[in-house]
PDB file of C-alpha atoms in Angstrom:
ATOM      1  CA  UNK A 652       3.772-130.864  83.772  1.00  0.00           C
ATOM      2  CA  UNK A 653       1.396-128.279  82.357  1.00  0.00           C
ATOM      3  CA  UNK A 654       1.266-124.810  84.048  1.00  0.00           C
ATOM      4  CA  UNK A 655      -1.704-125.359  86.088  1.00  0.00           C
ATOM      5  CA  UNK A 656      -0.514-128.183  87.478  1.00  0.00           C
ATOM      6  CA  UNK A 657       2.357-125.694  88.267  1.00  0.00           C
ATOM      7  CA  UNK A 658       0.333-123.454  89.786  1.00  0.00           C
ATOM      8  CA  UNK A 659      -1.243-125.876  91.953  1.00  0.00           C
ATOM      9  CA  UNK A 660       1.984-127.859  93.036  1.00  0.00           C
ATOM     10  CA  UNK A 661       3.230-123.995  94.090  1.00  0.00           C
ATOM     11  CA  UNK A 662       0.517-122.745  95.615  1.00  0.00           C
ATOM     12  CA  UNK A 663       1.455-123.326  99.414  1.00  0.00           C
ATOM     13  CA  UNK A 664       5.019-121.002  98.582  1.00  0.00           C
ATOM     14  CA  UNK A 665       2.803-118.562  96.513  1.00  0.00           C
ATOM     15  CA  UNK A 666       0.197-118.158  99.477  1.00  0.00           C
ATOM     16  CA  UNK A 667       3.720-118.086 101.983  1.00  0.00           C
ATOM     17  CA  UNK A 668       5.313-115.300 100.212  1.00  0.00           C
ATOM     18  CA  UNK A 669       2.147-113.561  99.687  1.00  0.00           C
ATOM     19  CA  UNK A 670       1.350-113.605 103.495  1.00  0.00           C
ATOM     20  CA  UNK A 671       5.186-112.839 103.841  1.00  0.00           C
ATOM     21  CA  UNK A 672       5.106-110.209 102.309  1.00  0.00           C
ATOM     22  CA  UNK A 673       2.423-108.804 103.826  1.00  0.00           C
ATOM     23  CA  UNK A 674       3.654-109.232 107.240  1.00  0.00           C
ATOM     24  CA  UNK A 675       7.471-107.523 106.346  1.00  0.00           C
ATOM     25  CA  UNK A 676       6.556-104.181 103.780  1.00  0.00           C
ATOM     26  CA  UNK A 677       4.330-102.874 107.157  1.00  0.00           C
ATOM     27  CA  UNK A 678       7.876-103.705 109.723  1.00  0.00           C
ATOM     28  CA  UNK A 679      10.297-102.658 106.575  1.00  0.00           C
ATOM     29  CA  UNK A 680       8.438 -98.951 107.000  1.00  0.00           C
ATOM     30  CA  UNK A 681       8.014 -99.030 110.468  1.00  0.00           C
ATOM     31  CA  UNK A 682      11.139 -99.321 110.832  1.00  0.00           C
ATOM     32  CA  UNK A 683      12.770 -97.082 107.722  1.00  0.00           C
ATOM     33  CA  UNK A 684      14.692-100.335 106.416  1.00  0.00           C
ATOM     34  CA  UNK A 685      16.705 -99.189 103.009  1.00  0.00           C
ATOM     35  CA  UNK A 686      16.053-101.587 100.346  1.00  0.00           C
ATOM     36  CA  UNK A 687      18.087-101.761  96.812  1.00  0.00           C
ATOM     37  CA  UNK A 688      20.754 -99.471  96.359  1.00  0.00           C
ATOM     38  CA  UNK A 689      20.176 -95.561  95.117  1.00  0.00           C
ATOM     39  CA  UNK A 690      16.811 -95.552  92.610  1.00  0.00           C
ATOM     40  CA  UNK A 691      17.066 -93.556  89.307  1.00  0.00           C
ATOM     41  CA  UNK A 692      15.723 -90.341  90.920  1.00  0.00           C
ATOM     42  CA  UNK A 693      18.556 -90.941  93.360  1.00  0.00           C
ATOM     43  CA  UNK A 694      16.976 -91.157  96.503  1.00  0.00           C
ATOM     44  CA  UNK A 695      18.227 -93.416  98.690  1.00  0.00           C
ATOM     45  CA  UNK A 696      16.226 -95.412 101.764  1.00  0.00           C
ATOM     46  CA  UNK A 697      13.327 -95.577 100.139  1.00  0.00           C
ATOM     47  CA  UNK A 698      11.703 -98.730 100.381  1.00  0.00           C
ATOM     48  CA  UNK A 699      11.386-100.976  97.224  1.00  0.00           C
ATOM     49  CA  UNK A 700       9.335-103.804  96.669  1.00  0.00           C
ATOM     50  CA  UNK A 701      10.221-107.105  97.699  1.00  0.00           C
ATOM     51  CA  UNK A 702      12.076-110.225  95.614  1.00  0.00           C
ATOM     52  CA  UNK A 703      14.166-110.979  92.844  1.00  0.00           C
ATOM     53  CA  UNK A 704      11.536-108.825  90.812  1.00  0.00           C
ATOM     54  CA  UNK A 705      11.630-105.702  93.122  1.00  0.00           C
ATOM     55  CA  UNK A 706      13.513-103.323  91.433  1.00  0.00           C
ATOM     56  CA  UNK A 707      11.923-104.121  87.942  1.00  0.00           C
ATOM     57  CA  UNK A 708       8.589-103.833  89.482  1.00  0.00           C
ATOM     58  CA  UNK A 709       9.600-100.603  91.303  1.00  0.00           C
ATOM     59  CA  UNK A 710      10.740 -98.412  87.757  1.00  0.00           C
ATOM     60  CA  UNK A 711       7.481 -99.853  86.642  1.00  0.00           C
ATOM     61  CA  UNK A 712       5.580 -98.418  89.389  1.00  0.00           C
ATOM     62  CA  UNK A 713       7.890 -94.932  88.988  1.00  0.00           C
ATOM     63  CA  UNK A 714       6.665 -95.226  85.381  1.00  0.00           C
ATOM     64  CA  UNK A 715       3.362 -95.369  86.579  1.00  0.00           C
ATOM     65  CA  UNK A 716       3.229 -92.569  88.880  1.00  0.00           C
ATOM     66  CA  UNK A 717       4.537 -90.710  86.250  1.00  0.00           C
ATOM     67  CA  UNK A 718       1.586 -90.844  83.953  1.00  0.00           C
ATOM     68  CA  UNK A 719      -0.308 -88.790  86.274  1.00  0.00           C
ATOM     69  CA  UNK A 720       2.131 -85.698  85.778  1.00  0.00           C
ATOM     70  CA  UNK A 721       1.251 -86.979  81.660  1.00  0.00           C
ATOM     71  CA  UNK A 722      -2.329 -86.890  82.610  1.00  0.00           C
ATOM     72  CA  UNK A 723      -1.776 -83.605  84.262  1.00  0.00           C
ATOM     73  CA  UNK A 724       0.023 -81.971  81.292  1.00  0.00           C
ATOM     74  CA  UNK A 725      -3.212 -83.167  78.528  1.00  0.00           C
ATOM     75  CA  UNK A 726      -6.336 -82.314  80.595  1.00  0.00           C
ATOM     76  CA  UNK A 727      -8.249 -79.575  79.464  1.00  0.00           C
ATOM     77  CA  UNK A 728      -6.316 -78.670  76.576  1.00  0.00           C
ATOM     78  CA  UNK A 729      -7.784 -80.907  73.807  1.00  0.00           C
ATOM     79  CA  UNK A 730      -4.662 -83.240  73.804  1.00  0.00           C
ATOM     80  CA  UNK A 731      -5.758 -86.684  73.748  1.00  0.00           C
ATOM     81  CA  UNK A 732      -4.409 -89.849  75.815  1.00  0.00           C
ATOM     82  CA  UNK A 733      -3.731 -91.504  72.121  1.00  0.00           C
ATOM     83  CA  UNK A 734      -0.557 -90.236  70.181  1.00  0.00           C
ATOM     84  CA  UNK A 735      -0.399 -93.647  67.560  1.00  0.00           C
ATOM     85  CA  UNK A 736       3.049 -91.485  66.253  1.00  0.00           C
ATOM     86  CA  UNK A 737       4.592 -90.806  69.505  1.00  0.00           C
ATOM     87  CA  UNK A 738       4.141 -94.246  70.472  1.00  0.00           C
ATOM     88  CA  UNK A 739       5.710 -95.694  67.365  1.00  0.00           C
ATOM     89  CA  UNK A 740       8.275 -93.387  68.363  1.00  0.00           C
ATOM     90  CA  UNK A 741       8.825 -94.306  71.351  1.00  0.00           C
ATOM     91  CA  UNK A 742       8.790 -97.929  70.570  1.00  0.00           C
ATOM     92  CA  UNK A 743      11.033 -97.969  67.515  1.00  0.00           C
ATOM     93  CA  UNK A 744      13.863 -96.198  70.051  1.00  0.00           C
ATOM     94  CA  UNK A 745      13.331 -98.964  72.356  1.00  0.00           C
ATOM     95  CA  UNK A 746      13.931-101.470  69.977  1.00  0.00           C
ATOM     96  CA  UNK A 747      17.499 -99.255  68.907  1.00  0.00           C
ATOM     97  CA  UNK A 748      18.615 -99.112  72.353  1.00  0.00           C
ATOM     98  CA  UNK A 749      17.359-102.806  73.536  1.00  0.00           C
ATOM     99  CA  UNK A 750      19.475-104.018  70.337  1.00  0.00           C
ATOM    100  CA  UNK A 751      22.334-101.836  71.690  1.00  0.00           C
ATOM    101  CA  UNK A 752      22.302-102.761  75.551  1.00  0.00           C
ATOM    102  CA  UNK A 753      22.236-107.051  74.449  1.00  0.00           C
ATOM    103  CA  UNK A 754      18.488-107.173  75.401  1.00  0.00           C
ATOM    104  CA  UNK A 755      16.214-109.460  72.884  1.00  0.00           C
ATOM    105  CA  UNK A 756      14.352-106.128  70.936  1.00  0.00           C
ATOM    106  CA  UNK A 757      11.109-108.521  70.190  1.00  0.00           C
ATOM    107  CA  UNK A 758      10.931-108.299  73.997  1.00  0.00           C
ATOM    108  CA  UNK A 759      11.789-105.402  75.112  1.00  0.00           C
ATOM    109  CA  UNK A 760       9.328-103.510  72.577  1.00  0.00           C
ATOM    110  CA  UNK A 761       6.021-106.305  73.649  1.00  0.00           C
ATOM    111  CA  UNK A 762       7.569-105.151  77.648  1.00  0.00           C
ATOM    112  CA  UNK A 763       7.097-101.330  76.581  1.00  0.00           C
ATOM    113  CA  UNK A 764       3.911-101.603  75.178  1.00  0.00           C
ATOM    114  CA  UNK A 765       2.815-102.911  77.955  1.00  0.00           C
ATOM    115  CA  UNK A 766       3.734 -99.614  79.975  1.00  0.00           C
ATOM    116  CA  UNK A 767       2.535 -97.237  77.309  1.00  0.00           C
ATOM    117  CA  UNK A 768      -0.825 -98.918  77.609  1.00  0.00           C
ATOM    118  CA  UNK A 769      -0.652 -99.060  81.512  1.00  0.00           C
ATOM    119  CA  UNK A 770       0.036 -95.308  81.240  1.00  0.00           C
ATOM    120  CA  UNK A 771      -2.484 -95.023  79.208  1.00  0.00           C
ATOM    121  CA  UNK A 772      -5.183 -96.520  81.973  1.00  0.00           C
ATOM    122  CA  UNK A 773      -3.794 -94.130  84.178  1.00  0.00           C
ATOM    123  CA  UNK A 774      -4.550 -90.950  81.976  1.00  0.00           C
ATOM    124  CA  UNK A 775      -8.312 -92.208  80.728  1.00  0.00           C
ATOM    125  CA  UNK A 776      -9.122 -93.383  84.256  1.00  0.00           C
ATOM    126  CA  UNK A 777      -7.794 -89.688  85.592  1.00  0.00           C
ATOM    127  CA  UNK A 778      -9.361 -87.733  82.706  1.00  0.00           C
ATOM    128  CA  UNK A 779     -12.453 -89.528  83.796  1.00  0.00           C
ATOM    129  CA  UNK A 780     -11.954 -89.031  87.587  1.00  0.00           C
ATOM    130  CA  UNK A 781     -11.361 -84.823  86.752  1.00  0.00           C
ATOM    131  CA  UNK A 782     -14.464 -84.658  84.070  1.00  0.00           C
ATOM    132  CA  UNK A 783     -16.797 -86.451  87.196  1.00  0.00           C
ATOM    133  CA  UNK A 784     -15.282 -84.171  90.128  1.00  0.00           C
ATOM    134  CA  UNK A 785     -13.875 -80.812  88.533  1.00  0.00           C
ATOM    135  CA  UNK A 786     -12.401 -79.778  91.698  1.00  0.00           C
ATOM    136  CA  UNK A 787      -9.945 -82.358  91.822  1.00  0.00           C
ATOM    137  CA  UNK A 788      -8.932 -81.719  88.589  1.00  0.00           C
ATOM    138  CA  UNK A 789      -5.137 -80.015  88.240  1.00  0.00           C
ATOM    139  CA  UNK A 790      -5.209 -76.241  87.810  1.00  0.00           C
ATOM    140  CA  UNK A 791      -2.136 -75.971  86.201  1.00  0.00           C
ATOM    141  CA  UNK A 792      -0.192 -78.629  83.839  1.00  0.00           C
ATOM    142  CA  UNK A 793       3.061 -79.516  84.706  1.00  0.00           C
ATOM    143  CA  UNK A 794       5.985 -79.028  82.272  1.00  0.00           C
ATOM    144  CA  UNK A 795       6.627 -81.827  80.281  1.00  0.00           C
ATOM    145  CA  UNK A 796      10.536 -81.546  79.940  1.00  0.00           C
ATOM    146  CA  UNK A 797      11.370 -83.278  83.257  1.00  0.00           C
ATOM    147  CA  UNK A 798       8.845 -85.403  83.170  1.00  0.00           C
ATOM    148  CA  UNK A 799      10.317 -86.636  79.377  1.00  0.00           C
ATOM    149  CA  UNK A 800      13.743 -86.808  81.106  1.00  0.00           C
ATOM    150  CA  UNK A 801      12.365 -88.934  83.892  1.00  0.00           C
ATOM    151  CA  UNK A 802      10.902 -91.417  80.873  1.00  0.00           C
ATOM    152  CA  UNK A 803      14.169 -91.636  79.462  1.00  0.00           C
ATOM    153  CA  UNK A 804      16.304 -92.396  82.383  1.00  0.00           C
ATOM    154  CA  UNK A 805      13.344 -95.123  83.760  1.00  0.00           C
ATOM    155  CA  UNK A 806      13.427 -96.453  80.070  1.00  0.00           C
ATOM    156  CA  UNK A 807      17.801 -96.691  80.360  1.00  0.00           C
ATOM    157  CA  UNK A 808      17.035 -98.623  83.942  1.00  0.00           C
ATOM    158  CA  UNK A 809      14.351-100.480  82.616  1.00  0.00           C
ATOM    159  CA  UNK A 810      16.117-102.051  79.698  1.00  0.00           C
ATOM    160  CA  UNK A 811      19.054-102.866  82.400  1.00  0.00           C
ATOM    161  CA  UNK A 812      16.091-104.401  84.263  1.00  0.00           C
ATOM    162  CA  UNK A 813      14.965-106.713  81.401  1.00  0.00           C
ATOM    163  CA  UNK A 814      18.870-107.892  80.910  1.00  0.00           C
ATOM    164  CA  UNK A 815      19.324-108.669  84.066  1.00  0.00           C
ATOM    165  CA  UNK A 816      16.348-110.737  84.981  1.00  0.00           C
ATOM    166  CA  UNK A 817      16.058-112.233  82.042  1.00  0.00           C
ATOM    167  CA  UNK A 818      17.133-115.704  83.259  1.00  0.00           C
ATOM    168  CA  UNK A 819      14.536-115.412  85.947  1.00  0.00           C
ATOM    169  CA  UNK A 820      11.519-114.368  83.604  1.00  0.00           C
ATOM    170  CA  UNK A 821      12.372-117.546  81.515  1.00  0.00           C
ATOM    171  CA  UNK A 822      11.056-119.677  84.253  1.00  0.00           C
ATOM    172  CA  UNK A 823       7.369-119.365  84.081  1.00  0.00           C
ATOM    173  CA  UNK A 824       6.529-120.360  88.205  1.00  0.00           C
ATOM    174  CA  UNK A 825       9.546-118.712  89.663  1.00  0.00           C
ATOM    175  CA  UNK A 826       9.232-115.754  87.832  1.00  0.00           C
ATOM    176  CA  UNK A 827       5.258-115.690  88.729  1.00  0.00           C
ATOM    177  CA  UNK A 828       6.242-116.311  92.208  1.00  0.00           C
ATOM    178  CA  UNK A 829       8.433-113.569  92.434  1.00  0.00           C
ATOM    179  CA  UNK A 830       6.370-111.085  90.671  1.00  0.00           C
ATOM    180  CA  UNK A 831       3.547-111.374  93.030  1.00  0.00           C
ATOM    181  CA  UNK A 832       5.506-110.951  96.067  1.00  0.00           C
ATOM    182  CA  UNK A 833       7.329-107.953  94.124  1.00  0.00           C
ATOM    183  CA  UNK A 834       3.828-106.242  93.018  1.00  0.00           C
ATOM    184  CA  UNK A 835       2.047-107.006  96.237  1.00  0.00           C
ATOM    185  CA  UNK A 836       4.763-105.512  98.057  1.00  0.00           C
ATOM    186  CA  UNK A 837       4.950-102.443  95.716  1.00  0.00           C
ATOM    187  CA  UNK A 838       1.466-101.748  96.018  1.00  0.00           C
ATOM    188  CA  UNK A 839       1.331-101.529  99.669  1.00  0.00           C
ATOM    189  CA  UNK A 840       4.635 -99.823  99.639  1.00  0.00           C
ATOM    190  CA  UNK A 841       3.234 -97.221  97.527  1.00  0.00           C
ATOM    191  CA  UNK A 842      -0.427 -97.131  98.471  1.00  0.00           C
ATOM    192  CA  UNK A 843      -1.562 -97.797  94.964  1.00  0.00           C
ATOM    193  CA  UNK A 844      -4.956 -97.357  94.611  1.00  0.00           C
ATOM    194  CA  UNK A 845      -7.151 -99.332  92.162  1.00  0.00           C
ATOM    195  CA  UNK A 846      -6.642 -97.478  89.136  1.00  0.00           C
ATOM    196  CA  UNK A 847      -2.977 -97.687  89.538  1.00  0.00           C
ATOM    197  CA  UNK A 848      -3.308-101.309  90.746  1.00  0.00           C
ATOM    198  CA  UNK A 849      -4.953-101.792  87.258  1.00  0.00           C
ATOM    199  CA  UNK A 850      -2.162-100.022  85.172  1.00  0.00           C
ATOM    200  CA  UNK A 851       0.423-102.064  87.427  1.00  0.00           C
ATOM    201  CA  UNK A 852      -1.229-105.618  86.168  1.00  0.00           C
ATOM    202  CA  UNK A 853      -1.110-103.824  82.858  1.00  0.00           C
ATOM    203  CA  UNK A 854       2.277-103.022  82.760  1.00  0.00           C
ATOM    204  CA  UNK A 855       3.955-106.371  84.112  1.00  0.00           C
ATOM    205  CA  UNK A 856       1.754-108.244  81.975  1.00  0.00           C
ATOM    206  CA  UNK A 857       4.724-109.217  80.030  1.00  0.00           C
ATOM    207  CA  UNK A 858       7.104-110.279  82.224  1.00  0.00           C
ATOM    208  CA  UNK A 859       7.093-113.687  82.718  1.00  0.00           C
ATOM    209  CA  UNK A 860       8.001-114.577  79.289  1.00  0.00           C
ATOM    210  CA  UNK A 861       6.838-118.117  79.130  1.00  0.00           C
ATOM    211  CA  UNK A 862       3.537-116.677  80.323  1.00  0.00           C
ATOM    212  CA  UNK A 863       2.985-114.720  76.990  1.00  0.00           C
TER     213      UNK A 863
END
């Protein structure tokens, strides 16, 4: 059976879960439900997204989020959203540390370019946004030390991540399944809007192995 015919077979439980998911984030807030345990910033309550994918897709969204602050830091001072060396960089010490926490390194570094590229929508699309409407543009960039820190410890739970759902992503319509529940539910969790919705299709491009 081919993966449309997948697709269509599953469709009913994708539509369920979809609508399921958009009836439980709204109660899950209402009603301050803690999902997950403590997240890498280590607050704890905070509502993740929903599924078997959840916490994958939430560090993803954290990672996100954080490429405003990345934005923030570049605008205005000549620096541009491509850095061809720090991304090399960046992707050669995934591959050391994927190789030394038992994850496959050919896909943990095609996972990670998927983020740097998601981050990447978020800083052109903001760069654009500030160059269009100057007063919404940041007055003063934010320091860049935490916000490296806060890359490396989402890259350390990210690479967990990968390990541990890796028997999931190997099955193409459960893992689709479950990543559309887990990004719808993120996105309304976090009130993405469609720039970050963008990035977030970006980013968990990947996941679903078979589906490369």
């Amino acid at each position: 059976m081919n993966l449309r015919d997948h697709m269509i077979r599953y469709a009913p439980i994708t539509c369920f879960l979809g609508a399921a998911t958009v009836l439980t984030v709204p109660q899950a807030m209402a009603a301050g439900v803690p999902a997950n345990a403590e997240s890498v910033s280590g607050t704890v309550g905070t509502a993740k997204p929903l599924g078997a994918l959840g916490p994958l897709t939430h560090l993803v969204i954290q990672r996100i989020l954080v490429s405003d602050d990345v934005a923030a830091s570049k605008f205005g001072t000549g620096s541009p959203v491509e850095d061809p060396v720090r991304e090399a960089q960046v992707l050669e010490q995934v591959r050391t540390r994927a190789e030394a926490s038992g994850v496959d390194p050919e896909t943990a570094v095609a996972f990670f370019q998927d983020q740097i590229t998601a981050s990447k929508v978020v800083q052109q699309g903001l760069f654009a946004r500030w160059t269009a409407h100057p007063r919404e543009a940041p007055t003063t960039p934010p320091d860049l030390g935490p916000t490296r820190e806060r890359l490396d410890q989402l890259t350390t739970a990210l690479l967990q991540e990968l390990k541990d759902t890796e028997h999931l992503r190997d099955e193409l319509v459960a893992c689709t399944v479950q990543l559309a529940v887990a990004t719808g539910s993120g996105t309304a969790l976090e009130g993405l809007d469609t720039l970050h919705r963008q990035a977030l299709a970006v980013a968990t491009g990947s996941v679903c192995r078979h589906g490369q």
